[in-house]
Each structure stands twice: as structure tokens, then as C-alpha cells.
Short mmCIF file of C-alpha atoms and ligand atoms in Angstrom, two decimals:
data_model
loop_
_atom_site.label_atom_id
_atom_site.label_comp_id
_atom_site.label_asym_id
_atom_site.label_seq_id
_atom_site.Cartn_x
_atom_site.Cartn_y
_atom_site.Cartn_z
CA MET A 224 -61.51 17.65 -17.81
CA ARG A 225 -64.61 18.84 -19.70
CA ILE A 226 -65.18 16.98 -22.99
CA LEU A 227 -67.56 18.17 -25.68
CA LEU A 228 -69.01 15.30 -27.75
CA VAL A 229 -70.35 16.16 -31.22
CA ASP A 230 -72.41 13.71 -33.23
CA ASP A 231 -75.65 13.92 -35.17
CA GLU A 232 -76.79 10.59 -33.76
CA GLU A 233 -78.29 11.03 -30.34
CA ALA A 234 -77.82 7.35 -29.38
CA ILE A 235 -74.05 7.59 -29.91
CA LEU A 236 -73.87 10.82 -27.92
CA ARG A 237 -75.71 9.15 -25.07
CA SER A 238 -73.69 5.95 -24.97
CA LEU A 239 -70.28 7.65 -25.36
CA GLY A 240 -71.34 10.29 -22.84
CA GLU A 241 -72.24 7.62 -20.28
CA VAL A 242 -68.91 5.87 -20.72
CA LEU A 243 -66.95 9.13 -20.23
CA LYS A 244 -69.07 10.23 -17.26
CA ASP A 245 -68.47 6.87 -15.57
CA LEU A 246 -64.74 7.42 -16.05
CA GLY A 247 -65.00 10.73 -14.17
CA TYR A 248 -65.02 13.23 -17.08
CA GLU A 249 -67.42 16.11 -17.29
CA VAL A 250 -69.34 15.77 -20.58
CA ALA A 251 -71.26 18.21 -22.77
CA THR A 252 -72.93 17.24 -26.03
CA ALA A 253 -73.82 18.91 -29.32
CA LEU A 254 -75.87 17.49 -32.23
CA ASP A 255 -74.17 19.53 -34.95
CA GLY A 256 -71.20 21.81 -35.71
CA ASP A 257 -73.02 25.07 -35.09
CA GLU A 258 -74.18 24.01 -31.68
CA ALA A 259 -70.63 22.84 -30.86
CA LEU A 260 -69.19 26.20 -31.80
CA LYS A 261 -71.79 27.96 -29.63
CA GLN A 262 -70.94 25.73 -26.64
CA VAL A 263 -67.20 26.33 -27.04
CA ALA A 264 -67.83 30.04 -27.04
CA ALA A 265 -70.05 29.87 -23.95
CA LEU A 266 -68.42 27.17 -21.75
CA PRO A 267 -64.90 26.15 -20.78
CA VAL A 268 -64.13 23.07 -22.86
CA ASP A 269 -60.84 21.11 -22.66
CA LEU A 270 -61.31 18.64 -25.47
CA VAL A 271 -63.70 18.16 -28.46
CA ILE A 272 -64.45 14.67 -29.78
CA SER A 273 -66.43 14.93 -32.96
CA ASP A 274 -67.75 12.63 -35.65
CA VAL A 275 -66.58 13.45 -39.16
CA LYS A 276 -69.72 12.53 -41.04
CA MET A 277 -72.40 15.07 -40.11
CA PRO A 278 -74.89 16.97 -42.30
CA ARG A 279 -74.33 20.70 -43.02
CA MET A 280 -70.98 21.13 -41.31
CA ASP A 281 -68.83 17.99 -41.24
CA GLY A 282 -66.16 17.21 -38.68
CA ILE A 283 -63.29 18.57 -40.79
CA ALA A 284 -65.10 21.88 -41.37
CA LEU A 285 -65.85 22.07 -37.62
CA LEU A 286 -62.18 21.44 -36.92
CA SER A 287 -61.11 24.38 -39.07
CA ARG A 288 -63.72 26.69 -37.53
CA LEU A 289 -62.61 25.63 -34.08
CA GLN A 290 -59.01 26.32 -34.93
CA ALA A 291 -59.86 29.87 -35.78
CA GLN A 292 -62.10 30.29 -32.67
CA ALA A 293 -59.98 28.44 -30.08
CA PRO A 294 -56.57 27.49 -31.52
CA ASP A 295 -55.36 25.70 -28.39
CA LEU A 296 -58.43 23.48 -28.01
CA PRO A 297 -57.55 19.87 -28.90
CA VAL A 298 -59.89 18.01 -31.24
CA ILE A 299 -60.17 14.21 -31.77
CA LEU A 300 -62.16 13.17 -34.85
CA ILE A 301 -64.11 9.98 -35.28
CA THR A 302 -63.91 8.48 -38.75
CA GLY A 303 -65.78 5.65 -40.41
CA HIS A 304 -64.31 2.19 -40.41
CA GLY A 305 -61.50 1.86 -42.95
CA ASP A 306 -61.71 5.53 -43.95
CA GLU A 307 -57.94 6.08 -43.88
CA GLU A 308 -58.05 9.07 -46.21
CA THR A 309 -60.32 11.08 -43.94
CA ALA A 310 -58.18 10.12 -40.97
CA ILE A 311 -55.06 11.43 -42.68
CA SER A 312 -56.68 14.66 -43.78
CA ALA A 313 -58.03 15.15 -40.21
CA LEU A 314 -54.49 14.95 -38.87
CA GLN A 315 -53.23 17.22 -41.63
CA GLU A 316 -55.89 19.77 -40.74
CA GLY A 317 -54.67 19.80 -37.11
CA ALA A 318 -56.73 17.17 -35.27
CA ARG A 319 -54.77 15.83 -32.32
CA ASP A 320 -55.86 12.22 -33.01
CA TYR A 321 -58.55 10.13 -34.67
CA LEU A 322 -60.70 7.20 -33.58
CA ARG A 323 -62.24 4.60 -35.92
CA LYS A 324 -65.77 3.38 -35.66
CA PRO A 325 -66.89 1.32 -33.87
CA ILE A 326 -65.27 3.04 -30.92
CA ARG A 327 -63.59 0.82 -28.36
CA VAL A 328 -63.37 2.25 -24.82
CA LYS A 329 -59.68 1.35 -24.54
CA ALA A 330 -58.82 3.24 -27.73
CA LEU A 331 -60.92 6.23 -26.60
CA LEU A 332 -59.15 6.39 -23.24
CA ALA A 333 -55.72 6.02 -24.83
CA ALA A 334 -56.47 8.92 -27.20
CA ILE A 335 -57.71 11.14 -24.33
CA LYS A 336 -54.62 10.29 -22.30
CA ARG A 337 -52.31 11.16 -25.26
CA VAL A 338 -53.97 14.56 -25.48
CA GLN A 339 -53.61 15.12 -21.74
CA ASP A 340 -49.95 14.09 -21.80
CA GLN A 341 -49.27 16.39 -24.75
CA GLN A 342 -50.98 19.28 -22.95
CA GLN A 343 -48.96 18.68 -19.82
CA LEU A 344 -45.78 18.65 -21.92
CA GLU A 345 -46.79 21.94 -23.62
CA ARG A 346 -47.45 23.53 -20.24
CA LEU A 347 -44.07 22.42 -18.99
CA LEU A 348 -42.43 23.81 -22.11
CA VAL A 349 -44.12 27.16 -21.66
CA GLU A 350 -43.04 27.24 -17.98
CA GLU A 351 -39.46 26.42 -18.89
CA ARG A 352 -39.42 29.00 -21.67
CA ASP A 353 -40.77 31.66 -19.27
CA LYS A 354 -38.10 30.75 -16.73
CA LEU A 355 -35.38 31.11 -19.40
CA VAL A 356 -36.73 34.43 -20.52
CA HIS A 357 -36.87 35.59 -16.88
CA ALA A 358 -33.30 34.40 -16.27
CA SER A 359 -31.94 36.15 -19.36
CA ARG A 360 -33.79 39.36 -18.42
CA LEU A 361 -32.22 39.23 -14.98
CA ALA A 362 -28.82 38.61 -16.48
CA SER A 363 -29.11 41.65 -18.74
CA LEU A 364 -30.35 43.68 -15.77
CA GLY A 365 -27.29 42.57 -13.84
CA THR A 366 -24.98 43.60 -16.73
CA LEU A 367 -26.76 46.92 -17.04
CA ALA A 368 -26.49 47.55 -13.33
CA ALA A 369 -22.80 46.68 -13.27
CA GLY A 370 -22.14 48.98 -16.26
CA LEU A 371 -24.02 51.83 -14.61
CA ALA A 372 -22.19 51.22 -11.35
CA HIS A 373 -18.88 51.49 -13.14
CA GLU A 374 -19.92 54.80 -14.78
CA ILE A 375 -21.27 56.33 -11.55
CA ASN A 376 -18.38 55.19 -9.42
CA ASN A 377 -15.88 57.85 -10.70
CA PRO A 378 -18.02 60.98 -10.31
CA ALA A 379 -19.38 59.63 -7.03
CA THR A 380 -15.89 59.21 -5.63
CA PHE A 381 -14.78 62.68 -6.62
CA VAL A 382 -17.99 64.33 -5.30
CA LYS A 383 -17.39 62.52 -2.00
CA GLY A 384 -13.79 63.88 -1.90
CA ASP A 385 -14.97 67.38 -2.85
CA LEU A 386 -17.56 67.31 -0.09
CA GLN A 387 -14.84 66.50 2.50
CA LEU A 388 -12.87 69.46 1.22
CA LEU A 389 -16.01 71.63 1.33
CA GLU A 390 -16.61 70.61 4.92
CA LYS A 391 -13.06 71.59 5.85
CA SER A 392 -13.36 74.84 3.92
CA TRP A 393 -16.61 75.66 5.65
CA THR A 394 -14.89 75.49 9.06
CA ILE A 395 -12.43 78.15 7.84
CA ILE A 396 -15.13 80.26 6.18
CA ARG A 397 -17.33 80.11 9.30
CA GLN A 398 -14.43 81.26 11.44
CA VAL A 399 -13.75 84.16 9.08
CA LEU A 400 -17.46 85.16 9.05
CA GLU A 401 -17.74 84.90 12.81
CA ASP A 402 -14.69 87.10 13.25
CA LEU A 403 -16.12 89.90 11.09
CA PRO A 404 -16.84 93.01 13.08
CA PRO A 405 -20.65 93.49 13.14
CA GLY A 406 -20.35 96.86 11.41
CA GLN A 407 -18.85 95.24 8.29
CA VAL A 408 -21.71 92.85 7.70
CA LYS A 409 -24.05 94.44 5.18
CA ASN A 410 -26.71 91.69 5.30
CA PRO A 411 -26.83 90.23 8.82
CA GLN A 412 -30.03 88.27 8.16
CA GLY A 413 -28.51 86.63 5.11
CA LEU A 414 -25.38 85.80 7.05
CA ALA A 415 -27.39 84.24 9.92
CA PHE A 416 -29.31 82.17 7.34
CA VAL A 417 -26.10 80.92 5.71
CA MET A 418 -24.51 80.13 9.11
CA GLN A 419 -27.55 78.10 10.09
CA GLU A 420 -28.20 76.22 6.80
CA VAL A 421 -24.83 75.39 5.33
CA PRO A 422 -23.73 72.71 7.86
CA GLY A 423 -27.02 70.81 7.35
CA LEU A 424 -26.69 71.07 3.58
CA ILE A 425 -23.17 69.65 3.70
CA SER A 426 -24.11 66.76 5.92
CA GLY A 427 -27.24 66.05 3.87
CA MET A 428 -25.12 65.88 0.71
CA GLN A 429 -22.62 63.58 2.48
CA GLN A 430 -25.38 61.22 3.58
CA GLY A 431 -26.78 61.15 0.05
CA MET A 432 -23.37 60.42 -1.41
CA GLU A 433 -22.82 57.60 1.15
CA ARG A 434 -26.07 56.06 -0.09
CA ILE A 435 -25.09 56.39 -3.74
CA ILE A 436 -21.68 54.86 -3.06
CA ARG A 437 -23.21 51.93 -1.18
CA LEU A 438 -25.67 51.32 -3.97
CA VAL A 439 -22.85 51.51 -6.57
CA ARG A 440 -20.79 49.02 -4.57
CA GLU A 441 -23.70 46.57 -4.42
CA MET A 442 -24.50 47.06 -8.08
CA SER A 443 -20.92 46.33 -9.10
CA LEU A 444 -20.99 43.09 -7.09
CA LEU A 445 -23.74 41.90 -9.40
CA SER A 446 -21.35 41.65 -12.29
CA ARG A 447 -19.64 38.28 -12.56
CA SER A 448 -16.52 39.81 -14.11
CA GLU A 449 -15.82 41.71 -10.91
CA LYS A 450 -15.79 38.60 -8.79
CA GLN A 451 -12.36 37.12 -8.39
CA ASP A 452 -11.43 33.52 -7.63
CA THR A 453 -7.97 34.47 -6.43
CA GLN A 454 -9.04 35.28 -2.88
CA ARG A 455 -10.13 31.73 -2.08
CA THR A 456 -8.56 30.04 0.90
CA VAL A 457 -9.58 27.48 3.50
CA VAL A 458 -12.20 29.29 5.49
CA ASP A 459 -13.60 28.52 8.93
CA LEU A 460 -17.34 29.26 8.65
CA GLY A 461 -17.64 29.78 12.41
CA GLN A 462 -15.25 32.72 12.06
CA CYS A 463 -17.26 34.23 9.19
CA ILE A 464 -20.36 34.00 11.38
CA GLU A 465 -18.61 35.75 14.26
CA GLU A 466 -17.39 38.54 11.97
CA ALA A 467 -20.79 39.05 10.39
CA LEU A 468 -22.46 39.14 13.80
CA GLN A 469 -19.93 41.68 14.99
CA MET A 470 -20.59 43.91 12.00
CA GLU A 471 -24.37 43.68 12.17
CA ARG A 472 -24.80 43.81 15.94
CA HIS A 473 -25.57 47.56 15.80
CA VAL A 474 -28.47 47.13 13.40
CA LEU A 475 -30.30 44.48 15.47
CA PRO A 476 -33.40 45.81 17.23
CA PRO A 477 -32.88 46.31 20.99
CA ARG A 478 -33.17 43.18 23.12
CA THR A 479 -32.66 40.87 20.14
CA GLN A 480 -31.44 37.48 21.31
CA VAL A 481 -28.88 35.81 19.16
CA GLN A 482 -28.55 32.03 19.63
CA LYS A 483 -25.79 30.05 18.05
CA VAL A 484 -26.32 26.37 17.49
CA GLN A 485 -23.08 25.04 16.02
CA ASP A 486 -21.97 21.66 14.90
CA THR A 487 -19.24 20.23 17.11
CA ILE A 488 -16.82 19.90 14.22
CA GLN A 489 -15.18 22.93 12.68
CA LEU A 490 -16.83 23.60 9.29
CA GLN A 491 -14.33 24.45 6.64
CA THR A 492 -14.87 25.47 3.03
CA ARG A 493 -12.66 26.71 0.26
CA ALA A 494 -13.96 30.17 -0.22
CA ASP A 495 -13.47 33.93 -0.27
CA ALA A 496 -13.96 34.64 3.39
CA GLN A 497 -14.95 38.28 2.80
CA GLN A 498 -17.69 37.26 0.39
CA ILE A 499 -19.07 34.61 2.69
CA THR A 500 -19.14 37.15 5.52
CA GLN A 501 -20.92 39.54 3.18
CA VAL A 502 -23.60 36.87 2.52
CA LEU A 503 -24.11 36.31 6.22
CA MET A 504 -24.23 40.09 6.88
CA ASN A 505 -26.94 40.50 4.27
CA LEU A 506 -29.00 37.68 5.78
CA LEU A 507 -28.56 39.10 9.28
CA SER A 508 -29.46 42.59 8.22
CA ASN A 509 -32.65 41.29 6.52
CA ALA A 510 -33.49 39.34 9.66
CA ALA A 511 -32.90 42.53 11.72
CA HIS A 512 -35.32 44.46 9.53
CA ALA A 513 -37.95 41.69 9.79
CA LEU A 514 -37.66 41.72 13.58
CA GLU A 515 -38.42 45.43 14.01
CA ARG A 516 -41.34 46.04 16.40
CA MET A 517 -41.71 42.26 16.99
CA PRO A 518 -42.06 40.88 20.51
CA ASP A 519 -39.13 38.72 21.71
CA PRO A 520 -36.92 39.25 18.64
CA THR A 521 -34.70 36.25 18.21
CA ILE A 522 -32.16 35.14 15.61
CA VAL A 523 -30.84 31.60 15.52
CA VAL A 524 -27.66 30.95 13.57
CA ARG A 525 -27.19 27.21 13.01
CA THR A 526 -24.34 25.34 11.37
CA ARG A 527 -24.08 21.68 10.53
CA ARG A 528 -22.24 19.26 8.34
CA GLU A 529 -24.36 17.09 6.08
CA ALA A 530 -22.50 14.64 3.84
CA ASP A 531 -20.35 16.84 1.55
CA TRP A 532 -22.07 20.07 2.48
CA ASN A 533 -21.62 22.66 5.19
CA THR A 534 -24.93 24.30 5.97
CA ILE A 535 -25.47 27.65 7.69
CA GLU A 536 -28.93 28.76 8.67
CA VAL A 537 -30.07 32.19 9.71
CA GLU A 538 -33.51 32.03 11.23
CA ASP A 539 -35.65 34.84 12.62
CA ASN A 540 -39.08 35.00 14.27
CA GLY A 541 -39.90 38.19 12.39
CA ALA A 542 -42.54 39.36 9.95
CA GLY A 543 -42.04 36.57 7.40
CA ILE A 544 -42.26 36.91 3.60
CA PRO A 545 -45.68 37.35 1.98
CA GLU A 546 -46.62 34.55 -0.50
CA GLU A 547 -46.72 36.98 -3.44
CA ALA A 548 -43.17 38.25 -2.72
CA LYS A 549 -41.60 34.77 -2.40
CA PRO A 550 -40.91 34.14 -6.11
CA ARG A 551 -39.23 37.56 -6.48
CA ILE A 552 -36.99 38.05 -3.42
CA PHE A 553 -33.81 36.95 -5.22
CA ASP A 554 -34.46 39.31 -8.19
CA PRO A 555 -32.17 42.31 -8.37
CA PHE A 556 -33.92 45.51 -7.23
CA PHE A 557 -36.85 43.70 -5.68
CA THR A 558 -37.45 45.22 -2.25
CA THR A 559 -40.39 45.79 0.02
CA LYS A 560 -38.45 48.28 2.14
CA ASP A 561 -38.83 52.04 2.12
CA VAL A 562 -36.77 54.16 -0.29
CA GLY A 563 -33.29 54.57 1.12
CA ARG A 564 -33.51 51.51 3.39
CA GLY A 565 -33.41 48.69 0.85
CA THR A 566 -31.82 48.48 -2.59
CA GLY A 567 -33.24 45.05 -3.39
CA LEU A 568 -29.76 43.85 -4.25
CA GLY A 569 -28.80 41.99 -1.05
CA LEU A 570 -30.24 38.57 -1.82
CA SER A 571 -29.32 38.63 -5.50
CA ILE A 572 -25.73 39.33 -4.50
CA CYS A 573 -25.92 36.50 -1.90
CA ARG A 574 -27.17 34.12 -4.54
CA GLY A 575 -24.43 35.16 -7.01
CA ILE A 576 -21.71 34.62 -4.37
CA VAL A 577 -23.09 31.31 -3.17
CA GLN A 578 -23.51 29.99 -6.70
CA ASP A 579 -19.98 31.10 -7.59
CA HIS A 580 -18.78 28.94 -4.70
CA GLY A 581 -20.66 25.93 -6.05
CA GLY A 582 -23.25 26.20 -3.33
CA GLN A 583 -26.97 26.70 -2.93
CA ILE A 584 -29.15 29.22 -1.10
CA GLY A 585 -32.84 28.91 -0.22
CA PHE A 586 -35.45 29.77 2.39
CA GLU A 587 -38.62 28.82 4.17
CA SER A 588 -40.89 31.49 5.46
CA HIS A 589 -44.32 31.81 7.10
CA GLU A 590 -45.97 35.21 7.30
CA GLY A 591 -46.26 36.43 10.88
CA LYS A 592 -44.03 33.62 12.14
CA GLY A 593 -40.59 34.09 10.69
CA THR A 594 -38.08 33.12 8.08
CA ARG A 595 -35.22 30.63 7.82
CA PHE A 596 -32.54 31.16 5.18
CA TRP A 597 -30.06 28.37 4.48
CA VAL A 598 -26.77 28.47 2.69
CA ARG A 599 -25.07 25.25 1.63
CA LEU A 600 -21.39 25.30 0.66
CA PRO A 601 -19.22 22.41 -0.46
CA ALA A 602 -17.29 21.04 2.54
CA LEU A 603 -13.59 20.30 2.50
CA ALA A 604 -13.04 16.58 2.44
P1 ADP B 804 -33.38 44.60 0.43
O1 ADP B 804 -32.99 44.06 1.82
O2 ADP B 804 -32.55 45.77 0.06
O3 ADP B 804 -34.83 44.82 0.31
P2 ADP B 804 -32.87 41.90 -0.44
O4 ADP B 804 -32.57 41.34 -1.83
O5 ADP B 804 -31.87 41.58 0.62
O6 ADP B 804 -33.01 43.45 -0.62
O7 ADP B 804 -34.26 41.37 0.07
C1 ADP B 804 -35.42 41.47 -0.83
C2 ADP B 804 -36.69 41.37 -0.05
O8 ADP B 804 -36.83 40.07 0.52
C3 ADP B 804 -36.79 42.32 1.16
O9 ADP B 804 -37.19 43.62 0.78
C4 ADP B 804 -37.84 41.64 2.00
O10 ADP B 804 -39.15 41.93 1.52
C5 ADP B 804 -37.60 40.14 1.72
N1 ADP B 804 -36.79 39.51 2.84
C6 ADP B 804 -35.53 39.11 2.77
N2 ADP B 804 -35.15 38.52 3.94
C7 ADP B 804 -36.23 38.54 4.77
C8 ADP B 804 -36.52 38.08 6.10
N3 ADP B 804 -35.60 37.50 6.86
N4 ADP B 804 -37.77 38.28 6.59
C9 ADP B 804 -38.73 38.88 5.83
N5 ADP B 804 -38.55 39.33 4.58
C10 ADP B 804 -37.33 39.20 4.03
#
């Protein structure tokens, strides 16, 4: 902490400065208000301790100038012995605290500590407020995404149906065109072009629609109202793991080793089995992506019972998560994958599902070494 001492008496500056330096503070000094203002503008200062009685600009005037120049900078004023009125007006003007002359070291330290505590509290408040703003932004993003998903779902479904019909129709049209006697075709080049391009166009549109429908499905999972409690039964987590592995096996890079380290007891939870399998599929598919082009790709799926919790871990020795991405990976639409490969919804859906089940999800990751995700769900007694 860097403290700026302001007093017109050099002896006081020196003695107070020595005391504070001995206590480990960095100290700067100024002999009058103007010099203090210059120092604050030029150097980082965390606290100003100023005498009130000074020629030209007194401590109260300095305080009001400082408030305009650096509103967050705390100021402690030093008043004369018994000068209650000045002390009160100092506080009214915005001083954090006041000290009476002669200054006792204990009182000085206590005042500095109060300022530090208050600053810490203010920092915490700002952090908490930022977290709340972030959470409410994410919540409205989730609602917006779910609303959009609902609106897109209908047209997407009928376009998908129409494309199937178009594919069937094309088989008939192609047959008719192929059967045309060559003499009846007025534009053979145009016909050859159509015959060559149309199948690719149809399958391109089908792939695009599949992507849209997958995105819409994931987006609608973000909305709490679409999640239903009715599907909850007693679920064997080992079985969910088997199913998820079965479904994701085809996306694992070649030669990926999958190791299962399971607790000897059967882990049971009251849950929606499909949703828990979905969580594990998302974690496995992320692990698969992280393992691409890595030597000895390995995934370890671990289960264990700890007190009232069943824990499942999915660990990979893949690329790891960069430090700057770590705070954002659970945010909807945050992805580091190429367009078309990642929607950025997987982990935010996982978190929604796990939280809905009264559980917790988290991770540990080291860049270049790998990542371990853990999911904790309440165990059945
Ligand atoms: P998506 O997979 O569509 O990108 P997710 O929400 O599932 O969306 O993941 C968000 C991001 O978190 C990924 O793009 C990736 O950067 C990071 N991530 C998640 N799991 C892993 C993992 N096992 N290893 C490395 N990075 C991961």
C-alpha cells in the first residue's frame, strides 16, 4: 500500500513517514495541497493522510479537490486536539476517517486497517455485483435461445420433411429424364448439369437442416420450462456410462483407450436417466475433440461414492483448456471449435441438468496435459 502524507511541517512528515515505513508501507510526502494533487496525478497512491491546518489550501479543501480528481482514493484527515467540529465536517465532506493530534501509532494503524477492510469489502461487493449481472445476462440469453428454438423448430421440421419428399421426387424425375430419347432433349448440356448437381444440392441441404435441428434441440434444452421432473426414477449410473460410451464410441479418435475405474458398489441416484446419459455424452464428445491428433489418446471414466454423493469423472489426456477460456466454458454459446463443429451449448446444458438434479459439476484442466470433469449427484440413501 502506498500512502501519501501531507503536512506543512517537515518534522511531522519525517517522523510519521518513518513509522509507516517501518510497518512496511510505501510512503510519499507532500508539503502542501498543490504538491499532493500533483503527486496523486503522477503516481499510484492508495491512501492520503493529510493535516487539516495548512496554509493556502487546507485539508478540507484538498479533500474536495481530491474527490473531484480521484473519487475512489480514501483520505484520512488529521485534526487538532479537541477540534470536534473540523472532524465532523471532514467526515461530512467524505473523509474516510480522522485522527486527532498528537497521533498515536495504534490509532494510526487502526484507521489504516479500517480503510483497507472497507476497500476489501467494496471490491467484494463489486465482484458479487458483476457475478449477478453476468448470471442474469446468461439467464436472459437462455430464455432468448429457448424462445428462438421454439420458433425455428416448426419451419425446420417441415423443411426437413419437404427435403425427404424432394429426394424421393428427384429419384422419379431422374428416371424420367434418363429415359428421354436423346432427340427430345433440347438442352443436353443443361440436362447434364442438372443431373450432376441436384443430388449434391439435396444432400447439402439435408446436412444443413440436420445441423439446424441439432442446434434447435440443444437450444431448447437450455430453457428450464422444458425440463420435466416426471421422468425421474432410480438410475444406475454405471448403466448411463455404458450407454453414453456406446453412443459416443464412433466419435473417439482411432486407438483411443477407454479405461473404466468403477466403485465396487452400484451407484444409484434418483434422476432422469436420459438426461444423465446426455451429460456424459457431452463430456465424452468434448474429451474426444480434445484428444484429436494427440499421442496415446486415453479417456478414464471413474465412479465413486463419497458420503452422500455419487461422483463420476471423465478424464482425458488431451489438449486441455487455456487459462483465458476457463471462466467461460459453461457460458451458453462459448466455443473454441470451428463453425459447424461446436455450438457452445454442451456444457451449459450439462450444468443445467446437473443443477436441476441437485448436483454439482466442475473441472480441473492443464493446457497440454488434459482435463478432468467431475459430476456429483446426490446418492440414494
Ligand atoms: P462445444 O463443445 O460445442 O464447443 P461446450 O459447452 O461443450 O461447447 O464446450 C465449450 C468449450 O469448452 C469447448 O469449445 C472447449 O474449448 C472447452 N472444453 C470443454 N471440454 C473440454 C475438454 N475435455 N478438453 C479441452 N477443452 C474442453
